XYZ file of C-alpha atoms in Angstrom:
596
model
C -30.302 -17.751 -28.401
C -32.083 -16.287 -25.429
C -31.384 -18.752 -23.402
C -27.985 -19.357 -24.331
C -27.698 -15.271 -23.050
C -28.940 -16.146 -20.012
C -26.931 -18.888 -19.274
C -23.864 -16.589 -19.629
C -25.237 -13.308 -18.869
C -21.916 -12.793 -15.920
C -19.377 -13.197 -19.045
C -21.408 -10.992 -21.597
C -21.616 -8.507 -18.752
C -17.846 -8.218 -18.211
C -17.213 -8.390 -21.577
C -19.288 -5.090 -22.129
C -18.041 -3.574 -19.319
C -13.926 -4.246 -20.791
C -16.003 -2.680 -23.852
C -17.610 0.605 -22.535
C -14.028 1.405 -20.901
C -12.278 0.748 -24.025
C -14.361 3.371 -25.977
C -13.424 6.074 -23.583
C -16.500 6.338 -21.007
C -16.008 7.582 -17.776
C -15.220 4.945 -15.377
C -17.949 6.093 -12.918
C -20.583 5.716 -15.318
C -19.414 2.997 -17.166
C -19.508 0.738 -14.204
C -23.135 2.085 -13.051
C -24.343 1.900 -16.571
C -23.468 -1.305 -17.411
C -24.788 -2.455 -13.880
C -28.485 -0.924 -14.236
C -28.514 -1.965 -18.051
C -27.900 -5.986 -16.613
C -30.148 -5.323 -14.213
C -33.152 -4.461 -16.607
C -32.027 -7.737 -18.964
C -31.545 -10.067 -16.037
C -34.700 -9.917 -14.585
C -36.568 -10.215 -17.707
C -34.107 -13.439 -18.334
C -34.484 -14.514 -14.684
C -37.074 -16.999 -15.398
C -35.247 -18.769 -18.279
C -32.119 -19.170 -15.697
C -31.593 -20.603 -12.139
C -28.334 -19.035 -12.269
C -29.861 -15.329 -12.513
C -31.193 -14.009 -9.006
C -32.375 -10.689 -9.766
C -35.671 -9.226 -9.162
C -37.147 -5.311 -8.877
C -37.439 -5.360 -5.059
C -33.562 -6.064 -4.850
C -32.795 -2.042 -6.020
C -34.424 -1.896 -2.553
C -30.809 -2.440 -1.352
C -29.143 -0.110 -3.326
C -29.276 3.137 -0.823
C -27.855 0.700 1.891
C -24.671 -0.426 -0.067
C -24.077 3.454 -0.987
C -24.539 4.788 2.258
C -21.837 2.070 3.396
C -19.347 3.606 1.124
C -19.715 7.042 2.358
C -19.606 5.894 6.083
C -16.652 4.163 5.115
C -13.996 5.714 8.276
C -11.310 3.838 6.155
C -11.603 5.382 3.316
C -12.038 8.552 4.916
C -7.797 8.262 5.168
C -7.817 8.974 1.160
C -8.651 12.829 1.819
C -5.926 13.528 4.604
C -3.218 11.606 2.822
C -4.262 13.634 -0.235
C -4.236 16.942 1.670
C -0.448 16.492 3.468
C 1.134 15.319 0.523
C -0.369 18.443 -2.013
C 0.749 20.603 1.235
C 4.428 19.362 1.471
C 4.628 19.960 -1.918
C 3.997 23.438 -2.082
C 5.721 24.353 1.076
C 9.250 23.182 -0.518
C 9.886 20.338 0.632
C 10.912 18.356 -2.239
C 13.161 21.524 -3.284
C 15.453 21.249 -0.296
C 15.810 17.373 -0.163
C 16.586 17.217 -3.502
C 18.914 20.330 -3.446
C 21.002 18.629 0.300
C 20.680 15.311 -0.902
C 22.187 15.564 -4.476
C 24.782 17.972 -2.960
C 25.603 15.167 -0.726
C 26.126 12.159 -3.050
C 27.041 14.573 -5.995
C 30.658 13.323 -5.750
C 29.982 10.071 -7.016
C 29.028 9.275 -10.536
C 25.080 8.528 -10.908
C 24.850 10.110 -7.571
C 22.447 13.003 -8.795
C 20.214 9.688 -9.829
C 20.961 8.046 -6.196
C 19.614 11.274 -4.502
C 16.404 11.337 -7.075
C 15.439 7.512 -5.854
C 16.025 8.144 -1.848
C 14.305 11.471 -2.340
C 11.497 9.600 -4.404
C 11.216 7.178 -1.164
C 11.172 9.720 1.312
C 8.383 11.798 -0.671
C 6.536 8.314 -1.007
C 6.670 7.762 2.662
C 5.232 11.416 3.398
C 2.753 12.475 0.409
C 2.106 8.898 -1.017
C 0.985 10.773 -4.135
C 2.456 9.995 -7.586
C 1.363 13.310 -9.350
C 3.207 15.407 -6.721
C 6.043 13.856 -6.529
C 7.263 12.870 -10.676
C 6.086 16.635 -11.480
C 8.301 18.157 -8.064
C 11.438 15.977 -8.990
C 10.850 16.664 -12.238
C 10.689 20.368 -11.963
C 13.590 20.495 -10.039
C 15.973 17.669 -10.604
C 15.747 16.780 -14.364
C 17.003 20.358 -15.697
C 19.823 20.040 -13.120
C 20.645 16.431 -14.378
C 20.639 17.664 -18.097
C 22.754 20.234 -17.162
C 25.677 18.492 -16.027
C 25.392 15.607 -19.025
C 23.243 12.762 -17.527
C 21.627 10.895 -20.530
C 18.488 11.901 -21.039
C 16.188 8.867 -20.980
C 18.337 7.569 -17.748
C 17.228 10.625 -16.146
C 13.921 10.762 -17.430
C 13.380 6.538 -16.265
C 14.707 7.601 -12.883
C 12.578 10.158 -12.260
C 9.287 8.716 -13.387
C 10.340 5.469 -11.560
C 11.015 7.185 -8.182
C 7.766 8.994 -8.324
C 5.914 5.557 -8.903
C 7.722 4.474 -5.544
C 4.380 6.409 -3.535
C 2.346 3.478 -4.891
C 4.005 0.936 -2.812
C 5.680 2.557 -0.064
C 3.081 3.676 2.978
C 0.917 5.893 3.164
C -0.003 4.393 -0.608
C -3.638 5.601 -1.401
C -3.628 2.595 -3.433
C -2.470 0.210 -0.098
C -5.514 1.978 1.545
C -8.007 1.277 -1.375
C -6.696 -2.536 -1.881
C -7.104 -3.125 1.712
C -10.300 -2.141 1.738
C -11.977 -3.960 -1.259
C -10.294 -7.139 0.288
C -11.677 -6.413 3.834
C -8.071 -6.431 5.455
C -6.454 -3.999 8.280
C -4.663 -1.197 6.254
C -2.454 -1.058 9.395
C -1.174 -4.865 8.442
C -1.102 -3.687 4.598
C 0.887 -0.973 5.406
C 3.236 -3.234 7.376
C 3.611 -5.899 4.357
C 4.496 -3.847 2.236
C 7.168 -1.865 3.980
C 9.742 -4.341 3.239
C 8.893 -4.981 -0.885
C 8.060 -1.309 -1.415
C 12.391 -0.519 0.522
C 13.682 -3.554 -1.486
C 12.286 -1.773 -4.587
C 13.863 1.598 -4.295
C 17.465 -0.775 -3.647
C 17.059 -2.208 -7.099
C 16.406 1.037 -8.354
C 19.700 1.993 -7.072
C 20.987 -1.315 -8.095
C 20.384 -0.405 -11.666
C 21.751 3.032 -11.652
C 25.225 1.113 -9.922
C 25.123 -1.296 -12.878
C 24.689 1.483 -15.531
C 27.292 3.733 -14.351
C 29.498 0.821 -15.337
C 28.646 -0.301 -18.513
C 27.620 3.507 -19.470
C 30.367 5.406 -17.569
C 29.706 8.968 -19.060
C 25.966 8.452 -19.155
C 25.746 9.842 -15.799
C 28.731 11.935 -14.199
C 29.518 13.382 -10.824
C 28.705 16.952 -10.117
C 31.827 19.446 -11.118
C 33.407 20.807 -8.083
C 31.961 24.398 -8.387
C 28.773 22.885 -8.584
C 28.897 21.965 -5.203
C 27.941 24.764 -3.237
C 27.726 23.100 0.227
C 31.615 22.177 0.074
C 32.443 18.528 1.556
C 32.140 17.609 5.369
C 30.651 14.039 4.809
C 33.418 13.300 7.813
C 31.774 15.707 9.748
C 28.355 13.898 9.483
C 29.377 10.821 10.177
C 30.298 12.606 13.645
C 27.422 14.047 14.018
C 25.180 10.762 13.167
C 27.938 8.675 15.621
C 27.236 11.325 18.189
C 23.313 11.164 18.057
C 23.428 7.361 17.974
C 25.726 7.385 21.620
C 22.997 9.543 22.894
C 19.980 7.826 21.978
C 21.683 4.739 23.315
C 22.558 6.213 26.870
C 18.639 7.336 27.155
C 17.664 3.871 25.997
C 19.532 2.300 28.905
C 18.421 5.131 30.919
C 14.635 4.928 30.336
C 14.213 0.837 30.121
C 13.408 0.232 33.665
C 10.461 2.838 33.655
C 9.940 2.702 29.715
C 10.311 -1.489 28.508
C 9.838 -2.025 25.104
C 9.227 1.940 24.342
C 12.688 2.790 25.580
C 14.215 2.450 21.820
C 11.834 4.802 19.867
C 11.631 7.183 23.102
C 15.864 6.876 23.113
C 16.296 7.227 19.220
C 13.468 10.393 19.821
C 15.946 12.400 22.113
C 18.706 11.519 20.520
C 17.412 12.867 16.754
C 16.014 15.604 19.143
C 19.212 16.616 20.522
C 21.201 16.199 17.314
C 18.441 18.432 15.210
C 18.602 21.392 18.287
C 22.639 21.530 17.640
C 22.539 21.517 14.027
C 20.279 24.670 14.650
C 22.399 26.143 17.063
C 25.307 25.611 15.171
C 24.166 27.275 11.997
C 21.918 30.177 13.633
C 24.957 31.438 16.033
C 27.747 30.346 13.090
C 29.968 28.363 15.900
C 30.644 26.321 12.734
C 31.092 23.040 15.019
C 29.668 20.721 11.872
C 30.365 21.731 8.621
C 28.034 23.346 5.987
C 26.980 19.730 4.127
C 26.168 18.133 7.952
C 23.823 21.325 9.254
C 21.977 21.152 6.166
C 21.353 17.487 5.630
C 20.273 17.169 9.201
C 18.182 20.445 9.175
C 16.859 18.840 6.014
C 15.909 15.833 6.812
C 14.919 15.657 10.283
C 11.312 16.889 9.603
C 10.108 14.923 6.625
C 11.408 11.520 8.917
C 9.697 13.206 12.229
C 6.891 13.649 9.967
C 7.033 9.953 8.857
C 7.433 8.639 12.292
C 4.110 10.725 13.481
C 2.193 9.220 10.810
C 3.425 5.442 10.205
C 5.307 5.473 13.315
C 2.104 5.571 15.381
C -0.177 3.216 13.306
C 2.420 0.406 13.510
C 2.507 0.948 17.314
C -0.991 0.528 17.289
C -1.292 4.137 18.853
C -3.453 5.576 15.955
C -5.746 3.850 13.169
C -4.453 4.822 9.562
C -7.814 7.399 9.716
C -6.180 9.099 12.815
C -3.029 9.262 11.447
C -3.579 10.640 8.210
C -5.410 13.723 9.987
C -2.202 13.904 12.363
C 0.007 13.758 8.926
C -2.204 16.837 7.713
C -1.616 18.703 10.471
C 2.554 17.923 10.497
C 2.443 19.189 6.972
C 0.654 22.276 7.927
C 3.620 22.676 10.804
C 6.045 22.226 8.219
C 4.835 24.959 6.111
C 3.935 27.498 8.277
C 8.049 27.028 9.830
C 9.470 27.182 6.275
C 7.339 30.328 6.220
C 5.462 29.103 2.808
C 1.521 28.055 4.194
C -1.037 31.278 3.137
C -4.621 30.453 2.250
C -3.987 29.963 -1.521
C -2.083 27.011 -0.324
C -4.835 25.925 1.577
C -7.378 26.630 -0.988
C -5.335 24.867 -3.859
C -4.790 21.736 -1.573
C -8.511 21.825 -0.690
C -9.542 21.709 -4.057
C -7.498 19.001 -5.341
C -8.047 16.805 -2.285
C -11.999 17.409 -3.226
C -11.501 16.817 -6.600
C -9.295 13.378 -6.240
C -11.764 12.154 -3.570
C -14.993 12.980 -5.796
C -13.302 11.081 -8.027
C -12.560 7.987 -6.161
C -16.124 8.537 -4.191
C -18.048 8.031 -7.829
C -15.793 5.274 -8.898
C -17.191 3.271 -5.499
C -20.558 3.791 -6.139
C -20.641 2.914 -9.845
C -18.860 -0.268 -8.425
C -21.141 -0.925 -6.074
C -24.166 -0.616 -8.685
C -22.396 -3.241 -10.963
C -21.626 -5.107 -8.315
C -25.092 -5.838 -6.954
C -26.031 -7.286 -10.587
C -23.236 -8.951 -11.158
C -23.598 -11.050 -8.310
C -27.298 -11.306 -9.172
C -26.023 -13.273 -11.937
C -23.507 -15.624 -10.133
C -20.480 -13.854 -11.955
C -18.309 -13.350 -8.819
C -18.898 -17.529 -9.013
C -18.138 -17.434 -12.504
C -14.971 -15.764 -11.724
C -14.016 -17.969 -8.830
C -14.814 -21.212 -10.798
C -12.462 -20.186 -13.745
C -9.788 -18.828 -11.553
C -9.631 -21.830 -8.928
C -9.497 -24.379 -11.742
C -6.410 -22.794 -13.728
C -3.397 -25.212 -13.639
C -0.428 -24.897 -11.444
C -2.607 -24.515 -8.220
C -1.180 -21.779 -5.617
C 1.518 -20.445 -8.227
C -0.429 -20.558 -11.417
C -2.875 -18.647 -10.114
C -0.551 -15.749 -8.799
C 1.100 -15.729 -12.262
C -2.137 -15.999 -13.933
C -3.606 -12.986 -12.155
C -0.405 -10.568 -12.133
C -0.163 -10.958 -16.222
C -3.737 -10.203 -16.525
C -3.073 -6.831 -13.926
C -0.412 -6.202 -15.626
C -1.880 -6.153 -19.473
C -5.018 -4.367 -17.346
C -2.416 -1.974 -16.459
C -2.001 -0.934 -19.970
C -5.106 0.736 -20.147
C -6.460 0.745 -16.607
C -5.279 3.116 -13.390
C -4.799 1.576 -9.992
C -8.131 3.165 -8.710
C -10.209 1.556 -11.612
C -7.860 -1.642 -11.471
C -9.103 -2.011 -8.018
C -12.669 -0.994 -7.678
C -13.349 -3.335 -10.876
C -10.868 -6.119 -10.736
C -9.684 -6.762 -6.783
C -13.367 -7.570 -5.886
C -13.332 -10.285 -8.710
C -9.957 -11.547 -7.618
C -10.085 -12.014 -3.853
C -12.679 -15.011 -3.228
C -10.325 -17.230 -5.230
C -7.347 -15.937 -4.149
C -8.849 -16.615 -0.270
C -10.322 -20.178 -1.258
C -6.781 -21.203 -2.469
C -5.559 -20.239 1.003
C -3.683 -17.380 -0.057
C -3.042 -14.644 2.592
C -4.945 -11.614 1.205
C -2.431 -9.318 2.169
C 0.383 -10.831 0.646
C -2.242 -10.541 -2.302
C -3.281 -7.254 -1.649
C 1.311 -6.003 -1.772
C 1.842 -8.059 -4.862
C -1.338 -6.098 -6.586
C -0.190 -2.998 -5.671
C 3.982 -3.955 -6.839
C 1.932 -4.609 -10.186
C -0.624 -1.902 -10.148
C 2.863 0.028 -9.822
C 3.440 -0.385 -13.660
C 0.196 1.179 -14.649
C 1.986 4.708 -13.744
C 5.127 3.783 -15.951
C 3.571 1.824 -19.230
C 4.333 3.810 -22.420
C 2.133 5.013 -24.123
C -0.273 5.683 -21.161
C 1.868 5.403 -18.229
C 0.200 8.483 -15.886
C 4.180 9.115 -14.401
C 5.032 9.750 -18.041
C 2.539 11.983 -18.748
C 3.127 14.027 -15.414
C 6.924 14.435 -16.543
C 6.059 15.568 -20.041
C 4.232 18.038 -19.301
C 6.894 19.392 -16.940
C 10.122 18.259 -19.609
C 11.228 21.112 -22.003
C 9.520 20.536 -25.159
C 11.624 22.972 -27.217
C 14.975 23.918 -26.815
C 16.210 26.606 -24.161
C 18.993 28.454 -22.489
C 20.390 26.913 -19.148
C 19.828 29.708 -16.344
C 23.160 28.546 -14.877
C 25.786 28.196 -17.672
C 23.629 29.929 -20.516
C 24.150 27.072 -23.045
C 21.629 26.140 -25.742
C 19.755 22.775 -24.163
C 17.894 20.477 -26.094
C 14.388 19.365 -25.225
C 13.635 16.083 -23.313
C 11.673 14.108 -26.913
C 8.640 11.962 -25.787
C 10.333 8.586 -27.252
C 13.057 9.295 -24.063
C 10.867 9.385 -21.774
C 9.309 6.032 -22.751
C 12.294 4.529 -23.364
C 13.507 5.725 -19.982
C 10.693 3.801 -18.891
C 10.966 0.608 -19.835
C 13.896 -0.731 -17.305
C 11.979 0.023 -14.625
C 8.839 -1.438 -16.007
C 11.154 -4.462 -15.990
C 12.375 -3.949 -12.175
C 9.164 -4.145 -11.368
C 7.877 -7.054 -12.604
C 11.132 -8.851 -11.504
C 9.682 -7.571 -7.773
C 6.758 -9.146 -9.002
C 8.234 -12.134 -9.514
C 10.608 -11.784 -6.215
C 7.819 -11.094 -3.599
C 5.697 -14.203 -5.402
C 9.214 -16.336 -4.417
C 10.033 -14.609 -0.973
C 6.381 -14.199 0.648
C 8.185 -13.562 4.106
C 8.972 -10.272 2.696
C 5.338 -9.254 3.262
C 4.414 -11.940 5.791
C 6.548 -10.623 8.686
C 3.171 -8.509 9.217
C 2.130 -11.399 11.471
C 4.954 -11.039 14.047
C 6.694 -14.242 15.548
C 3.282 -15.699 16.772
C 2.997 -16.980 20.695
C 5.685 -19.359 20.033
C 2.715 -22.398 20.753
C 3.489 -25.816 18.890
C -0.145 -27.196 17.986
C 0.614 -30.111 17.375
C 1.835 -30.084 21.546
C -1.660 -28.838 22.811
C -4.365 -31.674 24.254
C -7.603 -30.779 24.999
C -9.031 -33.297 27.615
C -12.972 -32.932 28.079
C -13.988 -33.965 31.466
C -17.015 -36.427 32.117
C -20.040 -35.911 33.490
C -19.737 -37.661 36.939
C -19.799 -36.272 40.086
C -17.228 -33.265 39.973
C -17.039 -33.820 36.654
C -16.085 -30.475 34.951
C -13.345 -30.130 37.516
C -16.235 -28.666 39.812
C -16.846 -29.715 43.313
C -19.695 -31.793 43.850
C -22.170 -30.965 46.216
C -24.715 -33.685 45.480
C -26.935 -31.168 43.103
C -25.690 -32.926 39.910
C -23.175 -31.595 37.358
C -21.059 -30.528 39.954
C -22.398 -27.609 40.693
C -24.330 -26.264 44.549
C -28.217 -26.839 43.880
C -27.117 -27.638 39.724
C -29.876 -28.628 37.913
C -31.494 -30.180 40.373
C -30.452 -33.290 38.788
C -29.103 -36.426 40.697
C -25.451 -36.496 41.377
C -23.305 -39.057 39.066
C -23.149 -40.695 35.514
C -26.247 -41.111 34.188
C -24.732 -43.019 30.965
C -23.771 -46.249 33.653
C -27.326 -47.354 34.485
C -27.232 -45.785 38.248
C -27.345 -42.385 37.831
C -29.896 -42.266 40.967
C -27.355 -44.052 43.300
C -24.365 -42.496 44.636
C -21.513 -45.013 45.439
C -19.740 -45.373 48.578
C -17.713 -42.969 49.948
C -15.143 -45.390 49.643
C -15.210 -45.724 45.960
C -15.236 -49.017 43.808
C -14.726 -52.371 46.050
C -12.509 -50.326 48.406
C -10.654 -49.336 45.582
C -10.411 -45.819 46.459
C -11.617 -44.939 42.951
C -15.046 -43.464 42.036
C -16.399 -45.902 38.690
C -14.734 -44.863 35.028
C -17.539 -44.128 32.575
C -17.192 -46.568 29.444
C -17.355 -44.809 26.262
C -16.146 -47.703 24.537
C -19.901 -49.122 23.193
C -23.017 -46.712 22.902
C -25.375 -46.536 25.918
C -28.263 -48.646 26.801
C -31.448 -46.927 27.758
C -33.348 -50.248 28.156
C-alpha cells in the first residue's frame, strides 16, 4: 500500500487539492497547505520511489520562487488596471454612456439591449473589471429596461453577459494573469484576443437581432417622450463624415515627415478637432449639430482617447502593458477631476479595493508557488503532460479535451484560481503538441469567460442580484407598481450566453487566425528558397583574403596557408592554379580523409 502511494503520490495530490477546494477552504491556503502537507509525505516516501525528488534542503528554494512573484513588473499591471477601472466607475462614466448611447439607438426595438452590449465593450476596453461594470449597468440600465417592458430575464442575460465582456476584451486582468503563468508577452495576448473578444460582443448583438424577431414585444423601442435628446442621427453622420475628411487631409499632409504614424497622428486631429466643436457648439448654443450629435461625441470621445492612451500605445510598442496601465490610472484620474466627481473618498475607496483585489491575487501566487515546488518534486507536471499528450484526436482532441474540463472547472472555480492552479498544468502539453500558447492562452480566457455567467455560482449573477430589486417598488418615473427581478431570471437570462460562448469556444478552436494575426505578415521570406553555402577552408576560404597566415586571415593562426584535408597543406600551389588551369585545387569531401 505504501508503495503503491508513492508511485502515485502527483494524482493523490491533485485529487486532495480538487478536495480541500470543494469543502470551502480558502484558495490561498488550500494550495499552500496541500503543498507543505506533500512535501512532509514525499520525502518520507522518497526512498520507496524514483519518481519522488523531494528532500528538506529543497524548502531552501522557497524564498527565491516568492520573491520572484513579488518582483514580478508584469503583474505589477493588475493594481493600475484595478485602480482606473474602480475610478471610471465612480466618476460617472458608465452613467453617461449608457444614458447617450441608449438615447441614440432607443428608436429601434432591442436597442436599449444594443446600447447595454457596446457600452459593456467600451467599459471592458477601459476598466477590464467585471464587478464594476455588471453592478454600473445594472444600477443604471436594468430599472430603465423594466420600465419600458423589456422581458426580464433578456435584460437580466444582457446585462450580466456584457459585463463578462472585460474578461476577454483588453486590458483583461485575466489576459494579464494567463500570459504570465504561460511565460508569453501580454502585449501579443492583448493583441490575440482583440479580434475574438469584438467578434463576441457581435454575437451578442446577433442574438438580441434574432430575439427581437421571434419575441417581438420582448424588447420594445423607447416611447417618444422618453427620448429626451430628440433625433439628429443625420446630424451625426455629418459630423462623423466631417471629422473623417479632416483626419484624411492631415494624413496626406503629415506622410512625408510622419510615414507609417501619419494615420493615428491624422485620425488624432481629426477626433481632436471634431471633440473642440462639439464643445463649442454646445457651450456658446450656436446649435450647429443637434442635441443627440454634441452629446454622443462629448460622450464618447474620452473613454476611446482613454482607450487609445492605454492599448493604443502598447500595440505601438510605445509603452509595456506595466507603463500603460499607470498611464490608464492617471487618464481616469483626468476624467474625474473634468466631470468634477474625483475627492479623496474616491481615492481612498479605489485604493482600498485595488489593495484588497491585489492581496488577493498576491496570496493566491504564493500558495501556487508552494504547491507547485512539490508537485513537481513528484513528477506530476509529467504526470499531467503524459495523460494529456496521449488523449486521442491529437491537436483537436486535446483543445476539446481541455476547454470541457475549464469549462466544468468553471462551475466551481474563478478565473484567478482557474489559472494559478490549472494553466501551469496545461501549458507543457499544450507547447509539446506545437500549439501556439497564445492562441491557448485567448481560448482559456473565451472559456474562463463562463465562470462569471454559470448559474448557480456565476460571480456576474451574483453582482446583478445584489443590485436587482428583490421586492416590488414604485418606478421614480411613471410611479407604477414594478415587480422584482426573481433569482430563477437571472439564471435563466444566463444561459444563452453561456451558450454564445462556448460556440466562440468552438469558433476561435476552427478560425485560429482570429488570434494568430498577433504575428503580423512575417518578412515575407520563403524557407524553403534560402541556401546556406559554408565555405572551405582553403586559402581565402571564408570569403577572406588570404595573406599566406592560414585561414585567410593577416598573421591567422599562424598556421600554413591552404587545405590541410588534401595531403599538402604545407605547399602552396602555383600562382597559376591547377595545370594552368586557372583554378586553385577543389577539396574532395566525397570519402573521409587520410591522415596516414
Amino acid at each position: 500500500m505504501i508503495e503503491f502511494i508513492a508511485e502515485n503520490l502527483a494524482p493523490i495530490m491533485f485529487v486532495s487539492l480538487i478536495v480541500f477546494l470543494l469543502l470551502g477552504y480558502p484558495v490561498a491556503f488550500s494550495l499552500a497547505a496541500n503543498g507543505l502537507l506533500f512535501f512532509v509525505i514525499g520525502v518520507e516516501l522518497a526512498p520507496l520511489s524514483d519518481s519522488i525528488n523531494l528532500s528538506w534542503p529543497l524548502l531552501n528554494a522557497m524564498p527565491e520562487r516568492l520573491w520572484g512573484v513579488m518582483s514580478n513588473d508584469t503583474l505589477l499591471a493588475i493594481p493600475f488596471f484595478t485602480f482606473m477601472g474602480i475610478v471610471l466607475e465612480r466618476s460617472g462614466m458608465a452613467e453617461d454612456l449608457l444614458d447617450t448611447i441608449g438615447q441614440l439607438f432607443g428608436p429601434i426595438r432591442g436597442g436599449l439591449a444594443y446600447a447595454v452590449i457596446f457600452v459593456g465593450a467600451l467599459l471592458a476596453a477601459t476598466t477590464g473589471v467585471v464587478a464594476a461594470s455588471v453592478i454600473a449597468m445594472g444600477l443604471i440600465s436594468l430599472p430603465i429596461m423594466l420600465r419600458y417592458g423589456y422581458d426580464r430575464s433578456i435584460a437580466s442575460g444582457v446585462i450580466a453577459a456584457s459585463g463578462t465582456l472585460a474578461q476577454i476584451i483588453p486590458p483583461s486582468l485575466v489576459l494579464i494573469v494567463l500570459a504570465d503563468q504561460l511565460g508569453r508577452s501580454v502585449g501579443d495576448m492583448y493583441a490575440g484576443a482583440l479580434i475574438p473578444g469584438l467578434v463576441l460582443t457581435g454575437l451578442y448583438m446577433l442574438y438580441i437581432l434574432i430575439m427581437t424577431f421571434l419575441k417581438r414585444d420582448s424588447m420594445p423601442a423607447l416611447p417618444l417622450e422618453a427620448r429626451s435628446l430628440g433625433s439628429g442621427v443625420t446630424s451625426l453622420i455629418v459630423a462623423l463624415a466631417v471629422a473623417a475628411g479632416i483626419a484624411y487631409a492631415a494624413h496626406v499632409y503629415l506622410y512625408p515627415t510622419h510615414g507609417e504614424n501619419a494615420d493615428i497622428l491624422g485620425g488624432t486631429v481629426g477626433v481632436i478637432f471634431i471633440y473642440i466643436v462639439a464643445l463649442a457648439d454646445k457651450g456658446l448654443n450656436i446649435n450647429m449639430m443637434s442635441r443627440l450629435a454634441q452629446q454622443v461625441i462629448i460622450v464618447l470621445i474620452p473613454p476611446l482617447a482613454l482607450i487609445f492612451l492605454v492599448l493604443g500605445t502598447i500595440f505601438l510598442g510605445i509603452a509595456t502593458p506595466t507603463e500603460g496601465g499607470a498611464m490608464g490610472a492617471v487618464g481616469a484620474l483626468v476624467m474625474a477631476a473634468a466631470k468634477g466627481r474625483l475627492s479623496l473618498d474616491v481615492v481612498r475607496s479605489a485604493l482600498a479595493a485595488t489593495t484588497r483585489l491585489s492581496s488577493f491575487v498576491l496570496f493566491i501566487l504564493i500558495g501556487a508557488r508552494v504547491f507547485s515546488l512539490t508537485f513537481y518534486g513528484v513528477n506530476g507536471h509529467l504526470w499531467v503532460e503524459h495523460l494529456l499528450v496521449s488523449m486521442p484526436g491529437g491537436e483537436t482532441g486535446f483543445l476539446i479535451a481541455v476547454n470541457v474540463l475549464v469549462f466544468f472547472l468553471a462551475f466551481f472555480l474563478d478565473f484567478f484560481e482557474l489559472a494559478f492552479i490549472i494553466v501551469p498544468l496545461l501549458a507543457p502539453a499544450a507547447d509539446r503538441l506545437g500549439i501556439d500558447l497564445i492562441w491557448f492562452g485567448v481560448l482559456l480566457g473565451i472559456n474562463m469567460q463562463t465562470s462569471f455567467m454559470h448559474p448557480p455560482f456565476g460571480f456576474a449573477l451574483f453582482y446583478l442580484r445584489s443590485v436587482a430589486a428583490k421586492i416590488p417598488y414604485l418606478d421614480k418615473v411613471t410611479g407604477k407598481r414594478m415587480e422584482p427581478v426573481t433569482t430563477g431570471q437571472i439564471y435563466w437570462g444566463a444561459v444563452p450566453f453561456v451558450g454564445i460562448q462556448i460556440l466562440m469556444v468552438g469558433l476561435t478552436i476552427m478560425f485560429p487566425g482570429m488570434v494568430m494575426h498577433y504575428k503580423g505578415e512575417g518578412s515575407g521570406v520563403d524557407p524553403a528558397t534560402i541556401r546556406i553555402e559554408v565555405p572551405g577552408f582553403g586559402g581565402g576560404g571564408l570569403g577572406l583574403p588570404d595573406n599566406g597566415g592560414g585561414l585567410g586571415l593577416p598573421g591567422g593562426l599562424q598556421l600554413p596557408a591552404g587545405n590541410p584535408l588534401d595531403g599538402g597543406g604545407a605547399q602552396q600551389p602555383a600562382e597559376g592554379g591547377q595545370q594552368g588551369t586557372g583554378q586553385k585545387p577543389a577539396t574532395d569531401l566525397s570519402s573521409p580523409p587520410s591522415f596516414n
